[in-house]
């Protein structure tokens, strides 16, 4: 199975969701990207359709926005 | 692994998220509950912390609200 990508920004909501997602689909099936640290990947996330974090980009290209931590505008700021 | 429960209400956002979740964690690991049809389970969902659908209740009791389809108030109404 292709990997999913979990985008987050280190907020408490994000960390909690990350643990849940990893528990559900397995650590080896998810790449975790911290957009606060890897700000060079914000453009890639936006292009994929990520509007807020935490969000999970599935292998088939869908974006699941999970709970609500921060908008991408906040992450950029 | 204990099953997760995916609560939804049949909305397009819900159906799309359901397919993604089933693809990610496997159909046998998720119970799918349509709250529009099984309205007797709305109370159970509320008690678990579900505030909107679609939402995924994980085996450890956390609720992941995914995207946004409808609030529980709308489902009741």
PDB file of C-alpha atoms in Angstrom, chain B residues 25-65:
ATOM      1  CA  UNK B  25      -7.794   0.619   8.207  1.00  0.00           C
ATOM      2  CA  UNK B  26      -9.703  -2.264   6.600  1.00  0.00           C
ATOM      3  CA  UNK B  27     -13.418  -2.999   6.446  1.00  0.00           C
ATOM      4  CA  UNK B  28     -13.208  -5.655   9.152  1.00  0.00           C
ATOM      5  CA  UNK B  29     -11.790  -3.137  11.627  1.00  0.00           C
ATOM      6  CA  UNK B  30     -14.623  -0.623  11.359  1.00  0.00           C
ATOM      7  CA  UNK B  31     -18.267  -0.740  12.275  1.00  0.00           C
ATOM      8  CA  UNK B  32     -20.200   1.746  10.149  1.00  0.00           C
ATOM      9  CA  UNK B  33     -23.222   3.379  11.787  1.00  0.00           C
ATOM     10  CA  UNK B  34     -25.630   5.541   9.778  1.00  0.00           C
ATOM     11  CA  UNK B  35     -27.156   7.850  12.384  1.00  0.00           C
ATOM     12  CA  UNK B  36     -29.897   8.960  10.013  1.00  0.00           C
ATOM     13  CA  UNK B  37     -31.164   5.374   9.876  1.00  0.00           C
ATOM     14  CA  UNK B  38     -30.087   4.175  13.322  1.00  0.00           C
ATOM     15  CA  UNK B  39     -31.275   7.202  15.262  1.00  0.00           C
ATOM     16  CA  UNK B  40     -31.430   5.086  18.414  1.00  0.00           C
ATOM     17  CA  UNK B  41     -27.632   5.228  18.429  1.00  0.00           C
ATOM     18  CA  UNK B  42     -27.343   9.035  18.444  1.00  0.00           C
ATOM     19  CA  UNK B  43     -27.243   9.059  22.249  1.00  0.00           C
ATOM     20  CA  UNK B  44     -24.382   6.569  22.282  1.00  0.00           C
ATOM     21  CA  UNK B  45     -22.478   8.687  19.769  1.00  0.00           C
ATOM     22  CA  UNK B  46     -22.996  11.845  21.814  1.00  0.00           C
ATOM     23  CA  UNK B  47     -21.795  10.129  24.960  1.00  0.00           C
ATOM     24  CA  UNK B  48     -18.655   9.035  23.143  1.00  0.00           C
ATOM     25  CA  UNK B  49     -17.955  12.679  22.301  1.00  0.00           C
ATOM     26  CA  UNK B  50     -19.135  12.799  18.704  1.00  0.00           C
ATOM     27  CA  UNK B  51     -20.089  16.374  17.823  1.00  0.00           C
ATOM     28  CA  UNK B  52     -20.428  16.128  14.070  1.00  0.00           C
ATOM     29  CA  UNK B  53     -20.367  13.508  11.363  1.00  0.00           C
ATOM     30  CA  UNK B  54     -18.484  11.914   9.799  1.00  0.00           C
ATOM     31  CA  UNK B  55     -16.505  10.923  12.882  1.00  0.00           C
ATOM     32  CA  UNK B  56     -14.376   7.947  13.787  1.00  0.00           C
ATOM     33  CA  UNK B  57     -14.417   6.604  17.340  1.00  0.00           C
ATOM     34  CA  UNK B  58     -11.115   4.799  17.855  1.00  0.00           C
ATOM     35  CA  UNK B  59     -10.724   1.649  19.967  1.00  0.00           C
ATOM     36  CA  UNK B  60      -9.095   3.711  22.724  1.00  0.00           C
ATOM     37  CA  UNK B  61     -12.083   6.024  22.954  1.00  0.00           C
ATOM     38  CA  UNK B  62     -10.845   9.064  21.063  1.00  0.00           C
ATOM     39  CA  UNK B  63     -13.077  10.738  18.524  1.00  0.00           C
ATOM     40  CA  UNK B  64     -11.621  11.919  15.239  1.00  0.00           C
ATOM     41  CA  UNK B  65     -13.957  14.400  13.570  1.00  0.00           C
TER      42      UNK B  65
END
